[in-house]
Short mmCIF file of C-alpha atoms in Angstrom, two decimals:
data_model
loop_
_atom_site.label_atom_id
_atom_site.label_comp_id
_atom_site.label_asym_id
_atom_site.label_seq_id
_atom_site.Cartn_x
_atom_site.Cartn_y
_atom_site.Cartn_z
CA MET A 1 114.40 105.13 115.02
CA ALA A 2 116.43 106.73 112.24
CA PHE A 3 115.72 106.74 108.52
CA PRO A 4 116.87 103.35 107.14
CA LEU A 5 119.25 104.80 104.54
CA SER A 6 122.28 107.00 105.11
CA LEU A 7 121.72 110.09 102.94
CA ASP A 8 123.33 113.46 102.41
CA GLU A 9 120.00 115.10 101.61
CA PRO A 10 116.40 115.03 102.94
CA ALA A 11 114.60 111.81 102.06
CA GLN A 12 111.78 111.45 99.57
CA VAL A 13 109.66 108.34 100.12
CA LEU A 14 106.82 106.63 98.25
CA ILE A 15 104.51 104.05 99.85
CA THR A 16 101.78 102.15 98.02
CA GLY A 17 98.84 100.45 99.73
CA ALA A 18 99.18 103.43 102.04
CA SER A 19 95.58 103.89 103.17
CA ARG A 20 95.51 100.94 105.60
CA GLY A 21 97.41 98.14 107.27
CA ILE A 22 101.17 97.97 106.90
CA GLY A 23 101.25 100.79 104.36
CA ALA A 24 99.44 103.20 106.67
CA ALA A 25 101.74 102.24 109.54
CA LEU A 26 104.81 102.89 107.39
CA VAL A 27 103.49 106.33 106.41
CA GLN A 28 103.04 107.33 110.05
CA GLN A 29 106.43 106.00 111.14
CA LEU A 30 108.25 107.73 108.28
CA LEU A 31 106.47 111.03 108.92
CA ALA A 32 107.79 110.85 112.48
CA LEU A 33 111.37 111.03 111.20
CA PRO A 34 112.94 114.47 110.78
CA GLU A 35 115.13 113.19 107.94
CA VAL A 36 112.05 112.70 105.75
CA ALA A 37 111.15 115.69 103.56
CA GLY A 38 108.24 114.11 101.73
CA VAL A 39 106.03 111.03 101.92
CA HIS A 40 104.14 110.25 98.72
CA ALA A 41 101.31 107.95 99.79
CA VAL A 42 99.55 105.94 97.09
CA ALA A 43 96.25 104.09 97.39
CA ARG A 44 93.42 103.17 95.08
CA ASN A 45 91.00 105.22 97.15
CA TRP A 46 91.38 107.74 99.94
CA PRO A 47 88.82 108.73 102.60
CA GLN A 48 87.53 112.28 102.38
CA THR A 49 89.84 113.65 105.05
CA ASP A 50 92.55 116.27 104.91
CA ALA A 51 96.22 115.36 105.23
CA THR A 52 97.53 116.35 108.67
CA ASP A 53 101.18 116.87 107.66
CA GLU A 54 102.38 119.22 104.95
CA ARG A 55 105.07 116.68 104.01
CA LEU A 56 102.37 114.14 103.08
CA CYS A 57 101.07 114.02 99.52
CA ARG A 58 98.32 111.57 98.62
CA TYR A 59 97.73 109.98 95.22
CA ALA A 60 94.67 107.98 94.19
CA VAL A 61 96.07 105.49 91.68
CA ASP A 62 95.14 102.07 90.32
CA LEU A 63 98.56 100.40 90.23
CA THR A 64 97.46 98.08 87.43
CA ASP A 65 96.72 101.04 85.11
CA PRO A 66 99.87 102.20 83.26
CA ALA A 67 98.23 105.50 82.31
CA GLN A 68 97.50 106.37 85.94
CA LEU A 69 101.02 105.36 86.94
CA ALA A 70 102.51 107.55 84.21
CA GLU A 71 100.43 110.52 85.36
CA MET A 72 101.55 109.99 88.96
CA ALA A 73 105.19 109.78 87.87
CA GLN A 74 104.87 113.09 86.01
CA GLN A 75 103.43 114.74 89.13
CA LEU A 76 106.25 113.31 91.23
CA GLN A 77 108.92 114.62 88.89
CA GLN A 78 107.49 118.11 89.32
CA GLN A 79 107.99 117.80 93.09
CA THR A 80 111.29 115.96 93.44
CA GLU A 81 114.31 114.92 91.38
CA ARG A 82 114.70 111.52 93.01
CA LEU A 83 113.16 108.95 95.33
CA HIS A 84 115.22 107.42 98.13
CA LEU A 85 112.78 104.80 99.37
CA VAL A 86 109.86 103.03 97.68
CA ILE A 87 107.86 100.37 99.51
CA ASN A 88 105.05 98.59 97.70
CA CYS A 89 102.50 97.27 100.21
CA ALA A 90 99.62 96.68 97.78
CA GLY A 91 98.54 93.07 97.47
CA PHE A 92 95.56 90.76 97.02
CA LEU A 93 94.61 87.44 98.62
CA HIS A 94 90.83 87.20 98.80
CA GLN A 95 87.50 88.99 98.50
CA PRO A 96 85.05 88.68 101.43
CA ASP A 97 82.17 87.64 99.17
CA GLY A 98 84.16 86.48 96.17
CA GLN A 99 87.54 85.04 95.31
CA GLN A 100 89.13 82.82 97.95
CA PRO A 101 92.45 80.91 98.06
CA GLU A 102 92.10 77.60 96.26
CA LYS A 103 92.24 74.42 98.31
CA SER A 104 92.41 72.10 95.30
CA LEU A 105 93.18 72.06 91.59
CA GLN A 106 89.47 71.87 90.78
CA GLN A 107 88.88 75.31 92.29
CA ILE A 108 91.24 77.14 89.91
CA GLU A 109 89.54 79.75 87.72
CA LEU A 110 91.19 81.79 84.98
CA ALA A 111 89.61 85.06 86.14
CA ALA A 112 90.92 84.53 89.67
CA LEU A 113 94.44 83.80 88.40
CA GLU A 114 94.38 86.92 86.22
CA HIS A 115 93.14 89.12 89.09
CA SER A 116 95.82 87.90 91.49
CA PHE A 117 98.58 88.31 88.94
CA ARG A 118 97.48 91.83 88.01
CA ILE A 119 97.82 93.08 91.59
CA ASN A 120 100.54 90.88 93.08
CA ALA A 121 102.90 90.51 90.10
CA PHE A 122 102.15 93.05 87.39
CA ALA A 123 101.51 96.12 89.58
CA PRO A 124 104.93 96.08 91.32
CA ILE A 125 106.91 95.89 88.07
CA LEU A 126 104.72 98.52 86.41
CA LEU A 127 105.37 100.72 89.44
CA ALA A 128 109.12 100.24 89.07
CA GLN A 129 108.87 101.07 85.37
CA ALA A 130 106.95 104.29 86.03
CA LEU A 131 109.32 105.41 88.80
CA LEU A 132 112.58 104.55 87.01
CA PRO A 133 113.42 108.19 86.11
CA LEU A 134 113.38 108.97 89.85
CA LEU A 135 115.43 105.88 90.76
CA ARG A 136 118.26 106.03 88.24
CA GLY A 137 121.37 108.07 88.93
CA LYS A 138 123.98 107.82 91.67
CA HIS A 139 121.92 108.44 94.81
CA ARG A 140 121.29 105.85 97.54
CA SER A 141 117.87 104.32 97.01
CA SER A 142 115.89 101.24 98.04
CA PHE A 143 112.88 99.72 96.29
CA ALA A 144 111.11 97.12 98.44
CA SER A 145 107.95 95.16 97.73
CA LEU A 146 105.95 92.88 99.99
CA SER A 147 106.09 89.30 98.83
CA ALA A 148 105.09 86.24 100.89
CA ARG A 149 106.76 83.11 102.12
CA VAL A 150 104.02 81.07 100.43
CA GLY A 151 105.40 82.43 97.14
CA SER A 152 108.63 80.55 97.76
CA MET A 153 108.98 77.39 95.66
CA GLY A 154 111.60 76.03 98.03
CA ASP A 155 109.30 76.52 101.03
CA ASN A 156 106.11 75.13 99.48
CA HIS A 157 105.30 71.95 101.42
CA LEU A 158 101.51 72.26 101.75
CA GLY A 159 100.25 73.09 98.26
CA GLY A 160 97.00 74.97 97.65
CA TRP A 161 96.57 78.74 97.28
CA TYR A 162 97.55 78.47 93.61
CA ALA A 163 96.84 82.02 92.46
CA TYR A 164 98.38 83.75 95.48
CA ARG A 165 101.48 81.55 95.56
CA ALA A 166 102.11 81.80 91.83
CA SER A 167 101.50 85.55 91.61
CA LYS A 168 103.91 86.26 94.46
CA ALA A 169 106.50 83.94 92.88
CA ALA A 170 106.07 85.84 89.60
CA GLN A 171 106.59 89.13 91.43
CA ASN A 172 109.82 87.74 92.88
CA MET A 173 111.18 86.93 89.43
CA LEU A 174 110.08 90.22 87.87
CA LEU A 175 111.68 92.32 90.61
CA ARG A 176 114.84 90.23 90.76
CA THR A 177 115.17 90.89 87.04
CA PHE A 178 114.51 94.59 87.63
CA ALA A 179 117.24 94.59 90.29
CA ILE A 180 119.80 93.43 87.70
CA GLU A 181 118.85 96.17 85.23
CA TRP A 182 118.60 98.84 87.93
CA HIS A 183 122.15 98.05 89.07
CA ARG A 184 123.38 99.21 85.66
CA LEU A 185 121.43 102.48 86.05
CA ASN A 186 122.17 103.18 89.70
CA ARG A 187 124.88 101.24 91.49
CA ASN A 188 123.63 102.59 94.82
CA GLY A 189 120.16 101.08 94.39
CA CYS A 190 118.86 98.07 96.32
CA CYS A 191 115.75 96.10 95.37
CA LEU A 192 114.33 93.80 98.07
CA LEU A 193 111.47 91.33 98.30
CA LEU A 194 110.11 91.25 101.85
CA HIS A 195 107.95 88.71 103.69
CA PRO A 196 106.11 90.64 106.44
CA GLY A 197 104.88 87.64 108.41
CA THR A 198 101.22 87.21 109.30
CA THR A 199 99.93 90.67 110.08
CA ASP A 200 96.63 91.54 111.75
CA THR A 201 94.97 93.13 108.73
CA GLY A 202 91.92 92.46 106.59
CA LEU A 203 94.05 90.41 104.18
CA SER A 204 94.85 87.77 106.82
CA LYS A 205 91.72 88.06 108.99
CA PRO A 206 89.94 84.88 107.72
CA PHE A 207 93.12 82.80 108.14
CA GLN A 208 94.31 83.82 111.60
CA ALA A 209 92.85 80.91 113.58
CA ARG A 210 95.82 78.65 112.82
CA VAL A 211 98.52 81.25 113.42
CA PRO A 212 100.80 80.13 116.29
CA GLU A 213 100.73 82.20 119.45
CA GLY A 214 103.02 85.19 119.19
CA LYS A 215 103.19 85.04 115.38
CA LEU A 216 100.31 87.39 114.58
CA PHE A 217 101.89 90.83 114.32
CA THR A 218 100.47 94.33 114.48
CA PRO A 219 100.93 96.59 111.43
CA ASP A 220 103.05 98.96 113.53
CA TYR A 221 105.42 96.17 114.55
CA VAL A 222 105.73 94.89 110.98
CA ALA A 223 106.38 98.39 109.63
CA GLU A 224 109.15 98.84 112.19
CA ARG A 225 110.69 95.48 111.30
CA LEU A 226 110.54 96.08 107.54
CA LEU A 227 112.33 99.39 107.90
CA ALA A 228 114.96 97.65 110.02
CA VAL A 229 115.48 94.96 107.35
CA ILE A 230 115.81 97.63 104.66
CA ALA A 231 118.38 99.41 106.85
CA GLU A 232 120.45 96.22 107.12
CA HIS A 233 120.82 95.67 103.36
CA GLY A 234 122.52 97.65 100.64
CA PRO A 235 123.29 97.43 96.92
CA GLU A 236 125.27 94.21 97.38
CA ASP A 237 122.01 92.52 98.50
CA SER A 238 119.85 93.82 95.66
CA GLY A 239 117.43 91.27 94.25
CA GLN A 240 117.24 89.20 97.45
CA PHE A 241 114.24 87.91 99.43
CA TYR A 242 114.11 88.43 103.22
CA ALA A 243 111.59 87.87 106.00
CA TRP A 244 110.54 90.39 108.64
CA ASP A 245 113.18 88.99 111.01
CA GLY A 246 116.01 89.57 108.52
CA GLN A 247 116.39 85.90 107.60
CA PRO A 248 116.68 85.03 103.88
CA VAL A 249 113.72 83.23 102.30
CA PRO A 250 114.45 80.51 99.69
CA TRP A 251 113.21 81.14 96.19
#
């Protein structure tokens, strides 16, 4: 596997949600590529273990805190002039002993809506805002964020899951709007919304019983597919929504 973008310089990459699941798999796959000079891995918390690769730099950041994002961006600018690939893998669906996806209108709670929106919608656009100095210019760059097919209005035939659906739909609009502005600041930039499919992680664990055979993917497989989708799309596709298999997802 080659790095998904064609560059004339070593690649600098940032991955959020990087301590587990798809994010952790992306970190490992990108570190395996000789074209990658640095992987900036972001998570809310990190285990007390040492990084095993000198190209890996870890950041403990709450993506919903603008002050922490600004501090991270300042540290990044001291290490590199630009970012070539950003993939946001942070997201929220449920808490084991707390918030669960709503099955009916009566289960909606304001606090649950606010929590979902903070992580699924607000964090990605705040991340883009903080990283903009490293994304603007003339260099080839891709900014991808994990959305979800259930956030598609055109694909919503079952209802339910109000907070998760709406927060992912809000992320789609925020990042599509960012894509339009970013194009004026870097015509070689590409912003993508990506549906990873149902992945065998803690986020999907309680909901895997109804997943059709062959449609529950490993984090390693999903990471590989997401990088392939990013590789297939350039600036002319910026602001679009694609699934893990490269097929467009309706808004």
